[in-house]
Short mmCIF file of C-alpha atoms and ligand atoms in Angstrom, two decimals:
data_model
loop_
_atom_site.label_atom_id
_atom_site.label_comp_id
_atom_site.label_asym_id
_atom_site.label_seq_id
_atom_site.Cartn_x
_atom_site.Cartn_y
_atom_site.Cartn_z
CA MET A 24 39.68 28.72 -10.95
CA SER A 25 40.22 28.13 -14.65
CA GLU A 26 37.55 28.95 -17.24
CA GLU A 27 37.46 25.35 -18.51
CA HIS A 28 35.14 24.38 -15.65
CA THR A 29 31.69 22.93 -16.38
CA PRO A 30 28.43 24.37 -14.98
CA LEU A 31 28.34 21.51 -12.45
CA SER A 32 31.92 21.98 -11.29
CA VAL A 33 31.26 25.71 -10.85
CA ALA A 34 28.02 25.04 -8.92
CA LEU A 35 29.80 22.50 -6.69
CA SER A 36 32.70 24.84 -5.94
CA GLN A 37 30.23 27.63 -5.09
CA LEU A 38 28.45 25.23 -2.72
CA LYS A 39 31.79 24.23 -1.18
CA LEU A 40 32.70 27.87 -0.54
CA ALA A 41 29.28 28.67 1.00
CA SER A 42 29.36 25.49 3.13
CA LYS A 43 32.82 26.39 4.44
CA LYS A 44 31.80 29.96 5.29
CA LEU A 45 28.64 28.67 6.98
CA SER A 46 30.64 25.97 8.81
CA LEU A 47 28.24 23.25 7.58
CA ASP A 48 29.25 19.74 8.60
CA ALA A 49 30.54 17.27 5.99
CA GLY A 50 27.28 15.29 5.95
CA MET A 51 25.16 18.36 5.19
CA HIS A 52 27.60 19.47 2.48
CA LYS A 53 27.43 16.03 0.88
CA MET A 54 23.62 15.96 1.02
CA LEU A 55 23.36 19.37 -0.67
CA SER A 56 25.91 18.47 -3.34
CA GLN A 57 23.68 15.75 -4.78
CA PRO A 58 20.16 15.96 -6.18
CA LYS A 59 17.48 13.96 -4.39
CA ARG A 60 16.33 12.43 -7.65
CA SER A 61 17.47 12.38 -11.30
CA ILE A 62 15.01 10.93 -13.78
CA SER A 63 16.02 9.92 -17.28
CA VAL A 64 13.38 8.77 -19.76
CA SER A 65 13.21 7.67 -23.37
CA ILE A 66 10.37 9.44 -25.16
CA ASP A 67 9.02 7.63 -28.24
CA ILE A 68 6.64 9.50 -30.50
CA ARG A 69 5.06 9.18 -33.93
CA MET A 70 6.57 11.79 -36.27
CA ASP A 71 4.43 13.56 -38.89
CA ASN A 72 5.90 11.39 -41.68
CA GLY A 73 4.85 8.16 -39.93
CA SER A 74 8.32 7.22 -38.58
CA VAL A 75 9.15 6.79 -34.89
CA GLY A 76 11.19 9.48 -33.13
CA VAL A 77 13.09 8.58 -29.94
CA PHE A 78 14.22 11.43 -27.66
CA ASN A 79 15.93 11.61 -24.27
CA GLY A 80 14.21 13.45 -21.43
CA ILE A 81 15.62 14.47 -18.05
CA ARG A 82 14.20 15.87 -14.81
CA VAL A 83 16.52 16.57 -11.92
CA GLN A 84 15.00 17.36 -8.50
CA HIS A 85 17.66 18.83 -6.24
CA TRP A 86 16.15 19.61 -2.80
CA ASP A 87 12.59 20.15 -1.53
CA ALA A 88 13.13 20.86 2.17
CA ARG A 89 11.50 24.33 1.85
CA GLY A 90 8.64 23.29 -0.47
CA PRO A 91 7.86 21.48 -3.73
CA PHE A 92 10.54 21.28 -6.42
CA LYS A 93 10.30 24.15 -8.91
CA GLY A 94 12.16 24.78 -12.14
CA GLY A 95 12.15 25.20 -15.90
CA MET A 96 11.86 22.69 -18.71
CA ARG A 97 14.30 23.40 -21.58
CA TYR A 98 14.30 21.83 -25.04
CA TYR A 99 17.55 21.83 -26.98
CA PRO A 100 19.79 19.32 -28.74
CA ASN A 101 22.82 18.97 -26.45
CA ILE A 102 21.25 19.20 -23.00
CA THR A 103 23.30 17.15 -20.50
CA LEU A 104 22.58 15.63 -17.10
CA ASP A 105 25.51 17.57 -15.59
CA GLU A 106 24.22 20.91 -16.80
CA VAL A 107 20.64 20.22 -15.70
CA THR A 108 21.91 19.06 -12.28
CA ALA A 109 23.86 22.32 -11.88
CA LEU A 110 20.82 24.38 -12.86
CA SER A 111 18.55 22.46 -10.46
CA MET A 112 20.98 23.26 -7.63
CA LEU A 113 21.00 26.96 -8.53
CA MET A 114 17.18 26.93 -8.52
CA THR A 115 17.22 25.60 -4.93
CA TRP A 116 19.41 28.51 -3.81
CA LYS A 117 17.47 31.05 -5.93
CA CYS A 118 14.10 30.09 -4.39
CA ALA A 119 15.61 30.21 -0.90
CA ILE A 120 17.21 33.64 -1.48
CA ALA A 121 13.85 35.00 -2.68
CA ASP A 122 12.29 33.29 0.38
CA LEU A 123 9.81 31.34 -1.73
CA PRO A 124 8.38 28.07 -0.36
CA PHE A 125 9.96 26.01 -3.15
CA GLY A 126 12.91 23.74 -3.73
CA GLY A 127 14.89 23.49 -6.97
CA ALA A 128 14.55 21.39 -10.12
CA LYS A 129 15.34 21.57 -13.82
CA GLY A 130 14.52 19.36 -16.76
CA GLY A 131 14.13 19.08 -20.44
CA ILE A 132 14.37 17.12 -23.63
CA CYS A 133 17.28 16.72 -26.08
CA VAL A 134 15.60 18.04 -29.22
CA ASP A 135 16.09 20.68 -31.88
CA THR A 136 12.69 22.40 -31.75
CA LYS A 137 13.40 24.16 -35.07
CA LYS A 138 13.29 20.76 -36.81
CA MET A 139 9.93 19.77 -35.26
CA SER A 140 6.38 20.65 -36.26
CA LYS A 141 4.00 22.06 -33.63
CA HIS A 142 2.09 18.73 -33.59
CA GLU A 143 5.32 16.78 -33.04
CA LEU A 144 6.30 19.11 -30.17
CA GLU A 145 2.89 18.65 -28.60
CA ARG A 146 3.13 14.83 -28.80
CA LEU A 147 6.70 14.98 -27.44
CA THR A 148 5.67 17.16 -24.48
CA ARG A 149 2.62 15.06 -23.61
CA ARG A 150 4.53 11.75 -23.80
CA TYR A 151 7.35 13.18 -21.66
CA VAL A 152 4.86 14.36 -19.01
CA SER A 153 3.15 10.94 -19.01
CA LEU A 154 6.54 9.30 -18.26
CA ILE A 155 7.38 11.52 -15.27
CA ALA A 156 3.84 12.36 -14.07
CA ASP A 157 4.24 10.39 -10.82
CA TYR A 158 7.00 12.78 -9.81
CA LEU A 159 5.21 16.01 -10.83
CA GLY A 160 2.26 17.83 -9.24
CA PRO A 161 1.39 21.09 -7.47
CA HIS A 162 2.83 19.79 -4.17
CA ARG A 163 5.67 17.72 -5.70
CA ASP A 164 7.31 19.44 -8.66
CA ILE A 165 6.02 22.41 -10.66
CA PRO A 166 7.54 23.00 -14.14
CA ALA A 167 7.94 26.40 -15.82
CA PRO A 168 9.15 27.61 -19.25
CA ASP A 169 12.85 27.79 -20.02
CA MET A 170 14.96 27.79 -23.21
CA TYR A 171 12.83 26.92 -26.27
CA THR A 172 9.70 26.20 -24.24
CA ASP A 173 6.89 28.72 -23.75
CA ALA A 174 3.38 29.32 -22.42
CA GLN A 175 1.97 26.87 -25.01
CA THR A 176 4.32 24.12 -23.77
CA MET A 177 3.10 24.80 -20.21
CA ALA A 178 -0.54 24.55 -21.38
CA TRP A 179 0.21 21.08 -22.86
CA ILE A 180 1.94 20.00 -19.63
CA MET A 181 -0.98 21.22 -17.52
CA ASP A 182 -3.54 19.55 -19.78
CA THR A 183 -1.68 16.21 -19.88
CA TYR A 184 -1.20 16.17 -16.12
CA SER A 185 -4.88 17.14 -15.58
CA GLN A 186 -6.09 14.46 -18.04
CA LEU A 187 -4.05 11.80 -16.21
CA LYS A 188 -5.51 12.85 -12.83
CA GLY A 189 -9.05 13.34 -14.16
CA TYR A 190 -9.62 17.01 -13.24
CA SER A 191 -8.19 20.43 -14.08
CA ILE A 192 -5.06 21.26 -12.08
CA PRO A 193 -3.78 24.70 -13.17
CA GLU A 194 -1.45 24.86 -10.14
CA SER A 195 0.60 21.99 -11.65
CA VAL A 196 2.65 24.41 -13.86
CA THR A 197 3.48 28.12 -14.00
CA GLY A 198 4.12 30.38 -16.97
CA LYS A 199 0.78 29.37 -18.55
CA PRO A 200 -1.28 31.63 -20.79
CA VAL A 201 -3.40 34.02 -18.69
CA GLU A 202 -6.68 32.59 -20.05
CA ILE A 203 -5.99 29.21 -18.40
CA GLY A 204 -4.70 30.54 -15.08
CA GLY A 205 -1.41 32.26 -15.89
CA SER A 206 -0.53 35.39 -13.92
CA TRP A 207 -0.58 38.92 -15.23
CA GLY A 208 2.95 40.29 -15.19
CA ARG A 209 4.75 36.92 -15.46
CA THR A 210 6.24 37.73 -18.88
CA GLU A 211 7.75 41.03 -17.72
CA ALA A 212 8.71 39.80 -14.23
CA THR A 213 12.36 38.81 -14.72
CA GLY A 214 13.33 42.06 -16.48
CA ARG A 215 11.40 44.19 -13.99
CA GLY A 216 13.00 42.30 -11.09
CA VAL A 217 16.51 43.08 -12.40
CA ILE A 218 15.69 46.80 -12.26
CA HIS A 219 14.22 46.53 -8.73
CA CYS A 220 17.60 45.10 -7.64
CA VAL A 221 19.52 47.85 -9.44
CA LYS A 222 17.27 50.49 -7.82
CA GLN A 223 17.90 49.08 -4.36
CA ALA A 224 21.66 48.79 -4.96
CA MET A 225 21.74 52.44 -6.04
CA GLN A 226 19.66 53.56 -3.05
CA ASN A 227 21.92 51.69 -0.62
CA ASN A 228 24.89 53.54 -2.13
CA GLN A 229 23.14 56.94 -2.03
CA LEU A 230 22.96 56.97 -5.84
CA LYS A 231 19.96 57.87 -7.98
CA LEU A 232 18.49 55.48 -10.55
CA LYS A 233 16.86 58.37 -12.38
CA GLY A 234 19.21 59.55 -15.11
CA ALA A 235 21.57 56.54 -14.75
CA SER A 236 23.01 55.22 -18.02
CA ILE A 237 22.25 51.58 -18.76
CA ALA A 238 23.63 49.21 -21.42
CA ILE A 239 21.79 45.94 -22.02
CA GLN A 240 23.09 42.92 -23.89
CA GLY A 241 20.17 40.87 -25.31
CA PHE A 242 16.80 42.27 -26.37
CA GLY A 243 14.61 39.23 -25.67
CA ASN A 244 12.26 38.66 -22.77
CA VAL A 245 14.66 39.70 -20.00
CA GLY A 246 16.62 42.40 -21.87
CA TYR A 247 13.60 44.13 -23.39
CA ASN A 248 11.56 44.15 -20.18
CA ALA A 249 14.53 45.37 -18.16
CA ALA A 250 14.95 48.17 -20.73
CA VAL A 251 11.25 49.15 -20.42
CA ALA A 252 11.39 49.11 -16.60
CA ALA A 253 14.62 51.17 -16.62
CA HIS A 254 13.09 53.67 -19.07
CA GLU A 255 10.00 53.97 -16.81
CA GLU A 256 12.32 54.80 -13.90
CA GLY A 257 13.84 57.66 -15.91
CA CYS A 258 17.14 55.93 -16.76
CA LYS A 259 18.95 56.49 -20.04
CA VAL A 260 19.08 53.17 -21.91
CA ILE A 261 22.15 54.04 -23.97
CA ALA A 262 22.70 50.69 -25.74
CA VAL A 263 20.92 47.44 -26.50
CA SER A 264 21.83 44.44 -28.64
CA ASP A 265 20.61 41.14 -30.04
CA SER A 266 22.33 38.26 -31.82
CA THR A 267 22.87 40.49 -34.89
CA GLY A 268 24.78 43.21 -32.97
CA GLY A 269 24.05 46.35 -30.98
CA ILE A 270 23.08 50.02 -31.15
CA TYR A 271 24.45 52.91 -29.12
CA CYS A 272 22.76 56.24 -28.44
CA PRO A 273 24.32 58.33 -25.60
CA ASP A 274 21.12 60.42 -25.21
CA GLY A 275 19.03 57.30 -24.48
CA LEU A 276 16.66 55.07 -26.47
CA ASN A 277 12.94 54.38 -26.19
CA PRO A 278 12.85 50.54 -25.86
CA GLU A 279 9.25 50.24 -27.08
CA GLU A 280 10.15 52.06 -30.31
CA VAL A 281 13.25 49.89 -30.74
CA LEU A 282 11.02 46.81 -30.38
CA VAL A 283 8.73 48.03 -33.17
CA HIS A 284 11.84 48.51 -35.35
CA LYS A 285 13.10 45.01 -34.41
CA GLU A 286 9.74 43.45 -35.24
CA GLN A 287 9.78 45.14 -38.65
CA THR A 288 13.42 44.43 -39.56
CA LYS A 289 14.21 41.33 -37.37
CA SER A 290 17.11 43.25 -35.77
CA VAL A 291 17.80 46.19 -33.44
CA GLN A 292 20.50 47.34 -35.89
CA ASN A 293 20.07 50.48 -38.03
CA TYR A 294 17.61 52.06 -35.60
CA LYS A 295 17.36 55.80 -36.28
CA ASP A 296 20.38 58.00 -35.42
CA CYS A 297 22.13 55.22 -33.49
CA LYS A 298 25.69 54.10 -33.89
CA SER A 299 26.13 50.41 -34.69
CA ILE A 300 28.30 48.56 -32.20
CA THR A 301 29.29 44.94 -31.70
CA ASN A 302 28.21 42.90 -28.70
CA ASP A 303 31.79 43.04 -27.40
CA GLU A 304 31.82 46.84 -27.66
CA LEU A 305 28.50 47.03 -25.79
CA LEU A 306 29.97 45.13 -22.85
CA GLU A 307 32.88 47.57 -22.68
CA LEU A 308 30.87 50.83 -22.81
CA SER A 309 31.26 53.48 -20.10
CA CYS A 310 27.95 53.39 -18.23
CA ASP A 311 26.47 53.25 -14.75
CA VAL A 312 24.89 49.80 -15.14
CA LEU A 313 25.62 46.91 -17.50
CA ILE A 314 22.94 44.23 -17.79
CA PRO A 315 24.04 41.06 -19.60
CA ALA A 316 20.68 39.50 -20.49
CA ALA A 317 21.48 37.09 -23.32
CA LEU A 318 23.89 34.19 -22.90
CA GLU A 319 26.25 32.60 -20.40
CA ASN A 320 30.03 33.27 -20.36
CA GLN A 321 29.95 36.82 -21.80
CA ILE A 322 32.22 38.50 -19.22
CA THR A 323 35.35 36.41 -19.06
CA ARG A 324 38.96 36.86 -17.98
CA LYS A 325 39.60 38.15 -21.55
CA ASN A 326 37.33 41.21 -21.26
CA ALA A 327 36.83 41.68 -17.49
CA ASP A 328 39.61 44.28 -17.37
CA LYS A 329 37.87 46.32 -20.07
CA ILE A 330 34.47 46.53 -18.31
CA LYS A 331 33.85 50.20 -17.44
CA ALA A 332 30.36 49.90 -15.93
CA LYS A 333 30.07 50.81 -12.24
CA MET A 334 27.56 48.03 -11.65
CA VAL A 335 26.78 44.71 -13.40
CA ALA A 336 23.32 43.17 -12.89
CA GLU A 337 23.14 39.62 -14.25
CA GLY A 338 19.83 39.23 -16.10
CA ALA A 339 21.05 36.07 -17.88
CA ASN A 340 22.07 32.90 -16.08
CA GLY A 341 25.86 32.60 -15.73
CA PRO A 342 27.00 35.54 -17.91
CA THR A 343 30.15 36.05 -15.78
CA THR A 344 32.80 33.33 -15.48
CA PRO A 345 34.42 32.66 -12.06
CA ASP A 346 37.70 34.27 -13.21
CA ALA A 347 35.88 37.39 -14.37
CA ASP A 348 33.92 37.49 -11.11
CA LYS A 349 37.15 37.83 -9.21
CA ALA A 350 38.48 40.49 -11.58
CA LEU A 351 35.31 42.61 -11.29
CA TYR A 352 35.40 42.34 -7.49
CA GLU A 353 39.02 43.52 -7.46
CA LYS A 354 38.01 46.48 -9.66
CA GLU A 355 35.27 47.28 -7.06
CA ILE A 356 32.51 46.87 -9.63
CA CYS A 357 29.29 45.98 -7.80
CA LEU A 358 27.98 42.70 -9.28
CA ILE A 359 24.38 41.66 -8.56
CA PRO A 360 24.48 37.88 -9.17
CA ASP A 361 21.99 35.98 -11.34
CA ILE A 362 20.57 33.93 -8.44
CA LEU A 363 19.33 37.22 -6.98
CA ALA A 364 18.97 39.58 -9.96
CA ASN A 365 16.90 37.30 -12.21
CA SER A 366 14.67 35.79 -9.53
CA GLY A 367 11.70 37.99 -10.52
CA GLY A 368 10.45 35.28 -12.90
CA VAL A 369 10.24 32.54 -10.28
CA THR A 370 8.79 35.05 -7.80
CA VAL A 371 5.81 35.77 -10.08
CA SER A 372 5.61 32.01 -10.80
CA TYR A 373 5.06 31.64 -7.06
CA PHE A 374 2.32 34.30 -7.23
CA GLU A 375 0.75 32.33 -10.11
CA TRP A 376 0.78 29.12 -8.05
CA VAL A 377 -0.83 30.93 -5.08
CA GLN A 378 -3.49 32.45 -7.36
CA ASN A 379 -4.24 29.00 -8.82
CA LEU A 380 -4.45 27.32 -5.42
CA THR A 381 -6.89 29.98 -4.19
CA ARG A 382 -8.70 30.23 -7.58
CA GLU A 383 -8.01 33.98 -7.69
CA GLN A 384 -6.70 36.25 -10.43
CA TRP A 385 -4.76 39.25 -9.14
CA PRO A 386 -4.66 42.52 -11.11
CA LEU A 387 -1.35 43.50 -12.69
CA GLU A 388 -0.82 46.36 -10.19
CA LYS A 389 -1.00 43.91 -7.27
CA VAL A 390 1.45 41.49 -8.94
CA ASN A 391 3.92 44.30 -9.69
CA ARG A 392 3.66 45.77 -6.20
CA LYS A 393 4.26 42.39 -4.55
CA LEU A 394 7.15 41.68 -6.95
CA GLU A 395 8.88 44.91 -5.94
CA GLU A 396 8.37 44.11 -2.24
CA LYS A 397 9.81 40.60 -2.61
CA MET A 398 12.78 41.67 -4.77
CA THR A 399 13.67 44.56 -2.44
CA LYS A 400 13.50 42.26 0.60
CA ALA A 401 15.67 39.61 -1.11
CA PHE A 402 18.20 42.24 -2.19
CA ASN A 403 18.46 43.69 1.32
CA ASP A 404 18.68 40.23 2.95
CA VAL A 405 21.71 39.55 0.72
CA ALA A 406 23.17 43.05 1.20
CA ASN A 407 22.98 42.73 5.02
CA LEU A 408 24.83 39.40 4.91
CA VAL A 409 27.43 40.83 2.52
CA GLU A 410 28.10 43.67 4.95
CA LYS A 411 28.37 41.30 7.92
CA GLU A 412 30.63 38.83 6.11
CA GLU A 413 32.57 41.45 4.11
CA SER A 414 32.10 39.27 1.04
CA ASP A 415 31.18 39.84 -2.59
CA MET A 416 27.47 39.71 -3.47
CA ARG A 417 27.58 36.28 -5.14
CA THR A 418 29.12 34.70 -2.04
CA GLY A 419 26.64 36.54 0.18
CA ALA A 420 23.68 35.38 -1.94
CA LEU A 421 24.94 31.78 -1.94
CA MET A 422 25.44 31.85 1.83
CA LEU A 423 21.89 33.12 2.31
CA GLY A 424 20.37 30.49 -0.03
CA VAL A 425 22.46 27.52 1.08
CA GLY A 426 22.09 28.51 4.76
CA ARG A 427 18.28 28.69 4.55
CA VAL A 428 18.07 25.26 2.86
CA ALA A 429 20.52 23.67 5.33
CA ASN A 430 18.49 25.08 8.24
CA ALA A 431 15.28 23.62 6.83
CA ILE A 432 16.93 20.19 6.41
CA LYS A 433 18.32 20.32 9.96
CA THR A 434 14.94 21.29 11.41
CA LEU A 435 13.08 18.58 9.52
CA GLY A 436 15.63 15.93 10.53
CA LEU A 437 16.33 12.65 8.72
CA TRP A 438 13.64 10.00 8.39
CA PRO A 439 13.64 7.23 9.63
P1 NAD B 520 15.19 35.27 -25.17
O1 NAD B 520 15.40 34.14 -26.11
O2 NAD B 520 13.85 35.91 -25.06
O3 NAD B 520 16.22 36.45 -25.53
C1 NAD B 520 17.58 36.25 -25.72
C2 NAD B 520 18.15 37.49 -26.42
O4 NAD B 520 19.55 37.34 -26.54
C3 NAD B 520 17.62 37.70 -27.83
O5 NAD B 520 17.39 39.08 -28.03
C4 NAD B 520 18.78 37.24 -28.71
O6 NAD B 520 18.81 37.88 -29.97
C5 NAD B 520 19.94 37.69 -27.85
N1 NAD B 520 21.18 37.04 -28.20
C6 NAD B 520 21.40 35.78 -28.62
N2 NAD B 520 22.71 35.59 -28.88
C7 NAD B 520 23.32 36.77 -28.59
C8 NAD B 520 24.65 37.24 -28.64
N3 NAD B 520 25.64 36.45 -29.05
N4 NAD B 520 24.91 38.50 -28.24
C9 NAD B 520 23.91 39.33 -27.84
N5 NAD B 520 22.64 38.95 -27.79
C10 NAD B 520 22.35 37.69 -28.16
O7 NAD B 520 15.70 34.75 -23.74
P2 NAD B 520 15.35 35.33 -22.31
O8 NAD B 520 14.17 34.63 -21.76
O9 NAD B 520 15.38 36.81 -22.35
O10 NAD B 520 16.60 34.79 -21.46
C11 NAD B 520 17.86 35.43 -21.48
C12 NAD B 520 18.71 34.92 -20.35
O11 NAD B 520 18.03 35.14 -19.11
C13 NAD B 520 19.02 33.41 -20.36
O12 NAD B 520 20.28 33.22 -19.79
C14 NAD B 520 17.95 32.83 -19.44
O13 NAD B 520 18.35 31.59 -18.89
C15 NAD B 520 17.89 33.92 -18.39
N6 NAD B 520 16.66 33.93 -17.60
C16 NAD B 520 15.46 34.13 -18.18
C17 NAD B 520 14.31 34.17 -17.39
C18 NAD B 520 12.97 34.44 -17.99
O14 NAD B 520 11.99 34.59 -17.22
N7 NAD B 520 12.83 34.58 -19.29
C19 NAD B 520 14.41 33.96 -16.00
C20 NAD B 520 15.67 33.76 -15.43
C21 NAD B 520 16.79 33.74 -16.25
#
């Protein structure tokens, strides 16, 4: 497969491969290859200077056979229907692999948030929610934060939805601030979940996580929290990076101290006694585990041959291109795919939804314990299928996710 493929063409070819291996019939394959609903809206708002701003909003709901649609809302200028459709499909598989009672969705608004005031963003969010409210709800479709949206955005979505219905409905979104029903541990969940997968992969191969060397690209939510979790497990975090470049310290870094330095200087660079490296050099370091946790398309056919890590755990969505995937598999590098490795976030989103529905607030220890249980189970469900099918982990994960959704659709049957 060439690297010129779009996110949707990659998602569709992954589905085709899984469908073939699962011997799904043509009708089922066709049903799964299309979202159930794609909503496109024009969002008109009053800008701070009195003019009218017109923005395009999208929500794609892929499949809900296993439970309500679930997925992030992203705000950025060149968001496309194709890309959002691909991401909604991946959410369906991700929720099924983690065995959560959710389907998959994705949505967002074409907007450059850096050019908007907070008041404009609030009006934009509320107007968008009002336009798609009939299709949202705790048992229909539950949004979550994604690129350039955050806990504040979720609070506006929850409040708008609640105002329209006439009562408070915290279970209508996840990723909210804790004081209005968010879950403890949601912020750290994706990074922690990546390390639970790495731990299980090491255990299954009779390797020890303690003392393992880890290099992490990206020092944001996922990268930083993965670094903290790895450090807690006794790993050596030998390199981290952000958009300004990376730092390398073979004896291991303390991620919390690096964060303090980053907050003071706006960069991880020039942290004490570390060697400066580029993001490309970080990816090519000799280490036990490489965690790309920044952007898509970082490991490509151009650098796949130079990857020296023994294991790659995808914290980011889509950091490895299909060509590179193949190259890593041929080099016998264990790759834990994004749809499994970064499912900790949606798993704790599920815990948040359950807490809201039951009007409970679980302590952090309970959230973290249940997260580890769920991630370990998901990892082993995939690993068992991989062993049986003699496949790579991405194919195994896709087969598990697609197979569970197809089974649910078959069992429900078609109405009328
Ligand atoms: P974030 O914005 O908090 O952090 C991104 C980090 O990447 C920042 O440190 C940034 O400086 C760095 N970065 C940007 N450009 C870079 C470059 N060229 N080279 C190296 N680093 C660069 O984002 P996040 O929430 O940590 O998300 C990271 C990835 O994980 C994304 O692909 C996202 O879709 C995925 N993801 C996030 C979550 C979640 O819960 N946050 C869940 C699932 C998947």
